[in-house]
Coordinates of C-alpha atoms and ligand atoms in Angstrom, one line a residue:
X707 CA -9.2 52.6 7.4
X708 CA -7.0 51.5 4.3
X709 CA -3.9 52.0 6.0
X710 CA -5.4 49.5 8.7
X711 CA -6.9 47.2 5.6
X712 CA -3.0 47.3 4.4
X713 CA -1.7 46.3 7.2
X714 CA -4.1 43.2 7.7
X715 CA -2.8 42.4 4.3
X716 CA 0.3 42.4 5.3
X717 CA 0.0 40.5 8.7
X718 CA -2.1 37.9 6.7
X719 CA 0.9 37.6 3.9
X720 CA 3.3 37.4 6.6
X721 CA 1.0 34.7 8.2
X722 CA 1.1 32.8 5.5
X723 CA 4.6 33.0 4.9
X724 CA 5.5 31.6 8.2
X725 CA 2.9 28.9 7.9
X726 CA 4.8 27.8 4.2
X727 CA 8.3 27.9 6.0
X728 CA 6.7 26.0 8.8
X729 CA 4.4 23.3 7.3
X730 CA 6.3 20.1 7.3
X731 CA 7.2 18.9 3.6
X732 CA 6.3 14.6 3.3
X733 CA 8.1 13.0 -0.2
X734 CA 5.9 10.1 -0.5
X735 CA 8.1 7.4 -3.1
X736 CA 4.6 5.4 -5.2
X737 CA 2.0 8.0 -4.7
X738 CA -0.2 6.5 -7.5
X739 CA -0.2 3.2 -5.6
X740 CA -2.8 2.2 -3.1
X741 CA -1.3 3.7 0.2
X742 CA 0.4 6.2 -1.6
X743 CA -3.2 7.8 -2.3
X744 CA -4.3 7.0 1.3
X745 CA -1.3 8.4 3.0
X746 CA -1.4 11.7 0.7
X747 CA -4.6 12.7 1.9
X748 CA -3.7 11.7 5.2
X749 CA -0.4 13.8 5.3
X750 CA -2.6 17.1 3.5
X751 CA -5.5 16.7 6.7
X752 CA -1.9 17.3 9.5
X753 CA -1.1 20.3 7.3
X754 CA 1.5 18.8 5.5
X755 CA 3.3 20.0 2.2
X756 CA 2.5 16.6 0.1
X757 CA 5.4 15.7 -2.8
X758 CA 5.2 12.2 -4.1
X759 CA 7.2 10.2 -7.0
X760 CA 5.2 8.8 -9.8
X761 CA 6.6 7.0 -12.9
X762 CA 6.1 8.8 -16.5
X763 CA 4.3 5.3 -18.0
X764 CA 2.4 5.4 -21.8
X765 CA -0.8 6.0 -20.0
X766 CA -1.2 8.2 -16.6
X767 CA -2.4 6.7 -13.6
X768 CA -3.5 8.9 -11.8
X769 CA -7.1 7.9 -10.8
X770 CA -6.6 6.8 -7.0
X771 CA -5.1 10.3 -6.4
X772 CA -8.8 11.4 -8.3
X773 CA -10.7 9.0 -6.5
X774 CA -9.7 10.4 -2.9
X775 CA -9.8 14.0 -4.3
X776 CA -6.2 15.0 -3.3
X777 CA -5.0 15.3 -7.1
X778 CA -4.9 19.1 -7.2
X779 CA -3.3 19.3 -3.6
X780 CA 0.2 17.3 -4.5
X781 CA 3.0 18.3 -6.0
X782 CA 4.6 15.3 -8.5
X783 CA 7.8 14.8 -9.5
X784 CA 9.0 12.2 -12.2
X785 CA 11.3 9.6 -10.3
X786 CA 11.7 5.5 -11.3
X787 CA 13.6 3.4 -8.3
X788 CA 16.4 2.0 -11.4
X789 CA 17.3 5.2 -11.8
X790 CA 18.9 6.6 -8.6
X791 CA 19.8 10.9 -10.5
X792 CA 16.1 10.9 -10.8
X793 CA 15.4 9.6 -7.1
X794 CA 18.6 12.4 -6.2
X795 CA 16.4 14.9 -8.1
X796 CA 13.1 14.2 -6.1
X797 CA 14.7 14.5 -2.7
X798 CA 16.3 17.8 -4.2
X799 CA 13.1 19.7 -5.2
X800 CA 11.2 18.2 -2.4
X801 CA 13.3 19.3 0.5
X802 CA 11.6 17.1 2.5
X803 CA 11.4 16.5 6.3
X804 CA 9.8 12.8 6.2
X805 CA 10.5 10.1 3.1
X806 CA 8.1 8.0 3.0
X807 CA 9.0 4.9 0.5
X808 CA 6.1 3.4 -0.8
X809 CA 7.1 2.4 -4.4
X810 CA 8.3 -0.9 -4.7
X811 CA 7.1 -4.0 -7.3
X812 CA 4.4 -5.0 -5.2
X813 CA 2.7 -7.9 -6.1
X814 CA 4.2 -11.6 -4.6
X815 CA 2.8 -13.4 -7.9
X816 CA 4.7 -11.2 -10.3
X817 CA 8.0 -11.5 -8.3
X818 CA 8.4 -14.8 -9.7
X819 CA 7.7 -13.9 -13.5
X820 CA 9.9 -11.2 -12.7
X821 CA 12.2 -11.6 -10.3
X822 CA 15.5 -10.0 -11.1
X823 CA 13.3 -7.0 -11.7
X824 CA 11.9 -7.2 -8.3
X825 CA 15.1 -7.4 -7.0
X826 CA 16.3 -4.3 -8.8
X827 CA 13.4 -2.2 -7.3
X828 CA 11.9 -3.6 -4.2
X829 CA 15.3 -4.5 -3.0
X830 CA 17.5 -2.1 -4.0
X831 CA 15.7 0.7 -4.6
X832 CA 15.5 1.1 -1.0
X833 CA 19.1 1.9 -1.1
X834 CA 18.7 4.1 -3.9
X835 CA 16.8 6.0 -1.6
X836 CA 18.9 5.9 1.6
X837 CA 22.0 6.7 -0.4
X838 CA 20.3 10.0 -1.6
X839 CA 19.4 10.9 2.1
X840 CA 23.0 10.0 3.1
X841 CA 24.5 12.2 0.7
X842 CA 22.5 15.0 0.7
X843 CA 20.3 15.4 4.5
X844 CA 21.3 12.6 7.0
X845 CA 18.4 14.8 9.0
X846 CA 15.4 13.2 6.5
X847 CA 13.5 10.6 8.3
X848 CA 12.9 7.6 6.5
X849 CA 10.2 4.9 6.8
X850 CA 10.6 1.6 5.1
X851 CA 6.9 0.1 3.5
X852 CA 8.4 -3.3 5.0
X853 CA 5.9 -6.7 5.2
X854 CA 4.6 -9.7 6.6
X855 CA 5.7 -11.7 3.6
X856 CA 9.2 -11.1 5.3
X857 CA 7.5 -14.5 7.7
X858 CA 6.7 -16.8 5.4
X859 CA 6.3 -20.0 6.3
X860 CA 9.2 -19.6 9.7
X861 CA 7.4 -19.3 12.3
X862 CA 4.2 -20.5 14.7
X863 CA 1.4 -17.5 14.6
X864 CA 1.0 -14.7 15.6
X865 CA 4.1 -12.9 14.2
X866 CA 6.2 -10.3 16.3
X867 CA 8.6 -8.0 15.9
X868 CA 11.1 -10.6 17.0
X869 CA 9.3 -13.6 15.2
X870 CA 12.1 -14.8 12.7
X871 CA 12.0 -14.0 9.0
X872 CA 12.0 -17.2 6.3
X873 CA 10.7 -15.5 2.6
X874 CA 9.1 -17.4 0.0
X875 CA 9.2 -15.2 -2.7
X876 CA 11.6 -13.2 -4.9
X877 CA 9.6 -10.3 -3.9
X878 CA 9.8 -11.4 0.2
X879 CA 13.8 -11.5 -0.5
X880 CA 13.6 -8.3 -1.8
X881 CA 11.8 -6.9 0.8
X882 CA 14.0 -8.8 3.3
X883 CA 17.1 -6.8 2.1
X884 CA 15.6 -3.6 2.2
X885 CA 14.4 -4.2 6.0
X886 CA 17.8 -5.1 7.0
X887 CA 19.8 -2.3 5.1
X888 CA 17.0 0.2 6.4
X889 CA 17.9 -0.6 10.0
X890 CA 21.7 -0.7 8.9
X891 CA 21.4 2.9 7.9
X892 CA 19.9 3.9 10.7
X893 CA 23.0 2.0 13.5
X894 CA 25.5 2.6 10.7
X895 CA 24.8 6.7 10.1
X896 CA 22.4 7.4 12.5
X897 CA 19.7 7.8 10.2
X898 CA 15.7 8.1 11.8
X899 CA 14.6 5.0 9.8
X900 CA 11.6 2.7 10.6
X901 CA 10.2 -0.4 9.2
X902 CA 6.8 -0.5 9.3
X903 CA 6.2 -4.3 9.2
X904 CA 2.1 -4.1 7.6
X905 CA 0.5 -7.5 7.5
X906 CA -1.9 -7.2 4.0
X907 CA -4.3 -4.2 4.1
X908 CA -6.8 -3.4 1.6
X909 CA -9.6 -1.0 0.4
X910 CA -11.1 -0.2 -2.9
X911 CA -8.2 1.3 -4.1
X912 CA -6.2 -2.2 -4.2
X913 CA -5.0 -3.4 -7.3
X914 CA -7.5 -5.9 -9.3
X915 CA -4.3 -8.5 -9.1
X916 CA -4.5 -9.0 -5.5
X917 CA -6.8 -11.4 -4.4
X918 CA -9.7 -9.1 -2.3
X919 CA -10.1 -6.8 -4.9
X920 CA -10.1 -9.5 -7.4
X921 CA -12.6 -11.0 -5.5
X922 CA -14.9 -8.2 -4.9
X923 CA -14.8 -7.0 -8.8
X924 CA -15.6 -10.4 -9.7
X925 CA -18.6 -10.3 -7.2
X926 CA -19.7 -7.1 -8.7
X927 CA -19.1 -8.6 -12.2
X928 CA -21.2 -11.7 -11.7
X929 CA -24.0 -9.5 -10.1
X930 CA -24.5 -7.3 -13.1
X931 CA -24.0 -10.4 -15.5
X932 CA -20.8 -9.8 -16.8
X933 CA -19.0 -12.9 -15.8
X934 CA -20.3 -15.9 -14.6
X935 CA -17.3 -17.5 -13.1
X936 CA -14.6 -16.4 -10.9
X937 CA -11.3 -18.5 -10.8
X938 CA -9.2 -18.4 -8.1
X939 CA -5.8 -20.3 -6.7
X940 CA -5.0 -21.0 -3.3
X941 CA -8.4 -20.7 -1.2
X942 CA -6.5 -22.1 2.0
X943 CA -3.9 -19.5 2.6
X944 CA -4.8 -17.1 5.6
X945 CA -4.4 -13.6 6.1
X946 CA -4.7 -11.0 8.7
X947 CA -6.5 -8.2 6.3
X948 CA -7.1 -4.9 7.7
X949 CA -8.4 -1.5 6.3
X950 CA -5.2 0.4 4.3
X951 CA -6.5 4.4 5.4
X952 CA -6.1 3.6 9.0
X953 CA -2.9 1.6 8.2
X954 CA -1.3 4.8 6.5
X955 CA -2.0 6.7 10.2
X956 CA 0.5 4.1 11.3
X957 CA 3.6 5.1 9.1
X958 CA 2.8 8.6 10.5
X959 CA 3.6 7.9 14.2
X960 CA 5.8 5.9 13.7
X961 CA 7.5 8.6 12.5
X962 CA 6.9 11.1 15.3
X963 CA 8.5 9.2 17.7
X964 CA 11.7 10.2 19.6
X965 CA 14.0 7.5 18.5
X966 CA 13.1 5.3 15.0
X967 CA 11.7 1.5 15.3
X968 CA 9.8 -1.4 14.0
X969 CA 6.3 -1.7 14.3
X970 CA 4.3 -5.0 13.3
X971 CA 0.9 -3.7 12.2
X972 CA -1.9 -5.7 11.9
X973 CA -5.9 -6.9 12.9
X974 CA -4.3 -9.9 14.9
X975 CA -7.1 -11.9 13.3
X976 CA -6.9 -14.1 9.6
X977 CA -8.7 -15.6 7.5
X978 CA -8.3 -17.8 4.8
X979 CA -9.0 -16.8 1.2
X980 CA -12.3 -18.8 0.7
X981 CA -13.6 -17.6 3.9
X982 CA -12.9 -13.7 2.2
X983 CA -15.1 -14.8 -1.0
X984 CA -17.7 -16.7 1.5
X985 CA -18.4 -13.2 3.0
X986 CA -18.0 -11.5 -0.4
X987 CA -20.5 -13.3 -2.0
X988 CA -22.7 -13.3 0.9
X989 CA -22.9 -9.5 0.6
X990 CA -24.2 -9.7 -2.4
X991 CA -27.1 -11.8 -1.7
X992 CA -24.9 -15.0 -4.3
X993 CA -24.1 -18.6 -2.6
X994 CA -19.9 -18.4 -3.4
X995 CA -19.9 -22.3 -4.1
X996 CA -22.0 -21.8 -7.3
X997 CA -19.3 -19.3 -9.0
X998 CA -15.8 -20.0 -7.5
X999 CA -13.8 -22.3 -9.8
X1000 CA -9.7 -23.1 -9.0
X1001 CA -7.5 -22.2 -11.6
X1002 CA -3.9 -23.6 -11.4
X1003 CA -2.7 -20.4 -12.8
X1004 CA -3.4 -19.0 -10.0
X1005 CA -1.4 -21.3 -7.2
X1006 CA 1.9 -19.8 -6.8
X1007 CA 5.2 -22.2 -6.6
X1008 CA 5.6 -21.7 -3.4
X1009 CA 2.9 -19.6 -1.1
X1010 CA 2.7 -18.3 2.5
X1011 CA 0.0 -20.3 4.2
X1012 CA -0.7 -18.5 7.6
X1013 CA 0.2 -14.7 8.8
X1014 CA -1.3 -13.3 11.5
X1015 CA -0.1 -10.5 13.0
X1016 CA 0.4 -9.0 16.6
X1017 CA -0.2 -5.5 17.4
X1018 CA 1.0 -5.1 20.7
X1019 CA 3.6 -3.0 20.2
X1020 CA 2.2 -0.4 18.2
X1021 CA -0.9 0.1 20.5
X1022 CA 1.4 0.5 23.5
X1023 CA 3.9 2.3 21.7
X1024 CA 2.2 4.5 19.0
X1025 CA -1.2 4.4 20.2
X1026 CA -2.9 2.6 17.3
X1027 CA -5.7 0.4 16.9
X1028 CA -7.5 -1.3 13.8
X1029 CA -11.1 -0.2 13.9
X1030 CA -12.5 -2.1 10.6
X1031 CA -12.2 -6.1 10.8
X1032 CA -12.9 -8.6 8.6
X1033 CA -16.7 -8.4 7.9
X1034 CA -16.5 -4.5 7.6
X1035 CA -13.4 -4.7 4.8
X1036 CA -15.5 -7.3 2.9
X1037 CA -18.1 -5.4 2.9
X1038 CA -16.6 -1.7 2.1
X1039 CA -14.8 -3.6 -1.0
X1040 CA -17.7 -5.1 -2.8
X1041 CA -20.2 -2.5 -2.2
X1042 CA -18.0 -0.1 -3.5
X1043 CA -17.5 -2.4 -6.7
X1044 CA -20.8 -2.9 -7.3
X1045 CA -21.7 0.9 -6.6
X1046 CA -19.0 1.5 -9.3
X1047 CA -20.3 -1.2 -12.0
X1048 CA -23.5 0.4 -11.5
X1049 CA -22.9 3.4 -12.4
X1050 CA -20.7 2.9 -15.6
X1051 CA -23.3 1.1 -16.5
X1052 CA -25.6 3.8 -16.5
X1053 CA -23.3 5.6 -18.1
X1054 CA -21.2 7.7 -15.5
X1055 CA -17.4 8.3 -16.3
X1056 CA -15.2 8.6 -13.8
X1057 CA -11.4 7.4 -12.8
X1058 CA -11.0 4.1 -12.0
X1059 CA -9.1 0.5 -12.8
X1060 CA -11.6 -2.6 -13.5
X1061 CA -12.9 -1.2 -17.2
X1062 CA -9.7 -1.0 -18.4
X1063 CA -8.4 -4.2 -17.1
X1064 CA -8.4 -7.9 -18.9
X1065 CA -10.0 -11.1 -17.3
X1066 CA -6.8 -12.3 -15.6
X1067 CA -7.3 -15.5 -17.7
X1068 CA -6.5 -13.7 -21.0
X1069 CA -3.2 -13.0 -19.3
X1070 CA -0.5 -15.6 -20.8
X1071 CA 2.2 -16.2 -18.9
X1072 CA 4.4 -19.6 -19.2
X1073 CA 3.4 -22.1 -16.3
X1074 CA 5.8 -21.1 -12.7
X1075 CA 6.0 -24.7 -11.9
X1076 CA 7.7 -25.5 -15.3
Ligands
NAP1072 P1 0.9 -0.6 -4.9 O1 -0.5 -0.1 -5.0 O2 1.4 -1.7 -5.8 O3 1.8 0.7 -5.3 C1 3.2 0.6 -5.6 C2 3.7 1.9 -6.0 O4 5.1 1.8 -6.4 C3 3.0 2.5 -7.3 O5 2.9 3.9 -7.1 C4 3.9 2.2 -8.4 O6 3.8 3.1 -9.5 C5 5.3 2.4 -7.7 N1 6.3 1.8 -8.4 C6 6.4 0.5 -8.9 N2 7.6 0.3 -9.5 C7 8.3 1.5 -9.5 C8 9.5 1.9 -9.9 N3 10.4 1.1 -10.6 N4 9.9 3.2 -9.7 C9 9.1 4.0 -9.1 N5 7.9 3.7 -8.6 C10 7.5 2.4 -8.8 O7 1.4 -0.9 -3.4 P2 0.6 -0.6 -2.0 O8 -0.3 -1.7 -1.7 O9 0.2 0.8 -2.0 O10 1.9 -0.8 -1.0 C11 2.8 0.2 -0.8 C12 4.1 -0.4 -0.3 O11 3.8 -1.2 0.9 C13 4.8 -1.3 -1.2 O12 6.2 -1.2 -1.1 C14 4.3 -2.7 -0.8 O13 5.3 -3.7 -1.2 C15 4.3 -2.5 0.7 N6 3.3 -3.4 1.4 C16 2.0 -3.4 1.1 C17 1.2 -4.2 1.8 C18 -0.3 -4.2 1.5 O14 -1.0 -5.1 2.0 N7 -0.8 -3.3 0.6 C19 1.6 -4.8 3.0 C20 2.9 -4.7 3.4 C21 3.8 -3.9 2.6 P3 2.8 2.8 -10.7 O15 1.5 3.4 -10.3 O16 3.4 3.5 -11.8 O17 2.7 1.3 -10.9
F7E1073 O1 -2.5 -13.0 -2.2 C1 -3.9 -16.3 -2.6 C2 -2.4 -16.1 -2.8 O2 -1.8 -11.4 -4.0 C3 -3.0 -13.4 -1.0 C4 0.9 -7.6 -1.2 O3 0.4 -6.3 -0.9 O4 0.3 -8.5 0.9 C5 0.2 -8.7 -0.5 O5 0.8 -9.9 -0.8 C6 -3.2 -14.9 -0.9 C7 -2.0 -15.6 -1.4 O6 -1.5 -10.8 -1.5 C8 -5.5 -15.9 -5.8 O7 -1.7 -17.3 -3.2 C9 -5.6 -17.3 -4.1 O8 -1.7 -16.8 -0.6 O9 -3.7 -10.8 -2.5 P1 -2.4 -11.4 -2.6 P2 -0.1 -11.3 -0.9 O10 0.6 -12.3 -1.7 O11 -0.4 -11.7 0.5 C10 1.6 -8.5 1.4 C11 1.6 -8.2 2.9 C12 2.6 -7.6 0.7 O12 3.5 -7.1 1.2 C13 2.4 -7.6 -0.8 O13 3.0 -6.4 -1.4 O14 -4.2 -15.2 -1.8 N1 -4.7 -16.4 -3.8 N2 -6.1 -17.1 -5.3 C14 -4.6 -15.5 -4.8 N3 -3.9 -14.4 -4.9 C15 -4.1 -13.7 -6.0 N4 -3.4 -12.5 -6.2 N5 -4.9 -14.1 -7.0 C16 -5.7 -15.2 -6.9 O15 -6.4 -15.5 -7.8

């Protein structure tokens, strides 16, 4: 009977053994970030071995990782995008099959207050990384966090995978080079690399500087009396918004696939930004006309006024589908907010963003358009 008991032991030690050797290993590059979170738990639920790059900052940020309760379940390695040892050193001890690159300077308003710096990162970084893979594992599959931004203002809508590119922002150049020198890895070495062209996707894990979570934290604000204004800057520009978890499925298959691609992913609906804080305010019972005000601080110097993506390809190819729209996102995001505001009010503690964050007004930044 104990001999037997060993044995099982054994067996279940040998078991797990081959299951280690055998999981896949995923290094995700901006695991604190919005899709970095999503695509972590996403990666765990397949039975992957999750290793994802954060950046050792004054204060940690860590609460989306906490919020979608996969912070004990990743393994996280120090690695900023200037610094390309420390990106050499996360491919190292990650060993990893798939790469996903997440981490860029994300936000399109910022590009222009920053834009050599945007360069630096969302541009070349992606090199940084490619380099790494070159050098050390030409067998690492990449995928690019390309965007629609890369459209701008080019093209008649819907956008395709052929549709032409014309950016309008430091941050759309950026990510315009690191599309084209992702696919020039993959002809040039033969590299599995993909660009995942997303078209904006959001949840409640967005930053409070892009404009849906903005709006629906302002909502919530408003509803439990902390603000009684919400300024905003260009309420015409359109967007094709869809839900960031099932967006995160998409960088997986594309992935899995036999040979590497481009995928355009997207609702193949948009709306325009007042038409998102319509619905917001709606949901929370509030008439938006009474509380959004337009604040020139907030109009970019040059903006992209209509994307609207086109799916096709991924559905036929990769089997995906958007299943929240419009109505649903709006509603997820200020429920959620409100939900939150509640409960901090009432004294709850948890990890999260908006009580730490100032009213964007407070931040001073010298007018673009000077
Ligand atoms: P996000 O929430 O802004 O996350 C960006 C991540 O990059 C964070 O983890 C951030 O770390 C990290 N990062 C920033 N600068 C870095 C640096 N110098 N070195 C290392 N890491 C750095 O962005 P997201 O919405 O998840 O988007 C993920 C990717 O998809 C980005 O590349 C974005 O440009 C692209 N994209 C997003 C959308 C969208 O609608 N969300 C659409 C198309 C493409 P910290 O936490 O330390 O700041
Ligand atoms: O702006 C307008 C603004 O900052 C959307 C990033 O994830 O998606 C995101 O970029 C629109 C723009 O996102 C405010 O001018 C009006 O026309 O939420 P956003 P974005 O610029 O589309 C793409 C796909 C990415 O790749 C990026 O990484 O809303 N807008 N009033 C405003 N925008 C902001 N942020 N704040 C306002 O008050």
């Amino acid at each position: 009977m104990i001999r037997f008991a060993a044995n099982l032991n054994i067996l279940s030690v040998v078991d797990f053994q081959l299951r280690v050797i055998t999981m896949k290993r995923a290094l995700i590059t901006g695991i604190t970030g919005q899709d970095g979170a999503y695509l972590a738990k996403f990666l765990l639920k397949k039975g992957y071995q999750v290793f994802g790059t954060f950046r050792r900052t004054s204060t940690p940020n860590f609460w989306r990782l906490q919020e979608v309760e996969v912070f004990d379940q990743v393994n996280l390695i120090p690695a900023d995008l200037i610094d390309s040892a420390s990106i050499a050193e996360a491919i190292t001890v990650a060993e990893p099959d798939e790469v996903y690159h997440l981490a860029a300077q994300s936000f399109v308003g910022a590009s222009f207050e920053q834009p050599i710096g945007t360069g630096n990162v969302t541009g070349l970084g992606v090199t940084r990384v490619l380099e790494v893979i070159r050098l050390i594992n030409k067998d690492i599959k990449f995928y690019q966090a390309s965007t629609s931004e890369l459209y701008g203002n080019g093209n008649a809508h819907p956008q395709r995978e052929e549709s032409s590119f014309m950016p309008q922002s430091p941050y759309s150049a950026a990510k315009l080079y690191g599309y084209w020198i992702t696919r020039i890895y993959r002809e040039a070495y033969d590299i599995f690399a993909c660009n995942g062209v997303l078209f904006n996707h959001e949840s409640p894990l967005r930053g409070l500087e892009f404009v849906t979570r903005k709006i629906s934290n302002g909502v919530a604000r408003i509803v439990i009396g902390m603000d009684k204004t919400l300024p905003l800057g260009n309420l015409k520009a359109r967007r094709d918004w869809g839900y960031a978890p099932e967006y995160v499925e998409s960088m997986w298959l594309m992935m899995q696939q036999d040979t590497p691609d481009d995928y355009v992913i997207a609702t193949n609906e948009a709306c325009t930004v007042q038409e998102f804080a319509e619905k917001a305010f709606e949901v929370a019972g509030l008439n938006w006309e009474k509380y959004v005000i337009v604040d020139k601080r907030f109009i970019r110097p040059l903006d992209v006024n209509y994307l609207q993506g086109d799916y096709s390809k991924a559905r036929e190819k990769l089997g995906w589908e958007p299943k929240v729209k419009f109505d649903r996102l709006v509603e997820i995001m200020v429920k959620a907010d409100i939900d939150r505001w509640n409960k901090w009010l009432h004294g709850e503690r948890f990890p999260w963003d908006a009580p730490h964050y100032p009213a964007e007004t407070r931040i001073l930044t010298r007018s673009l358009r000077m």
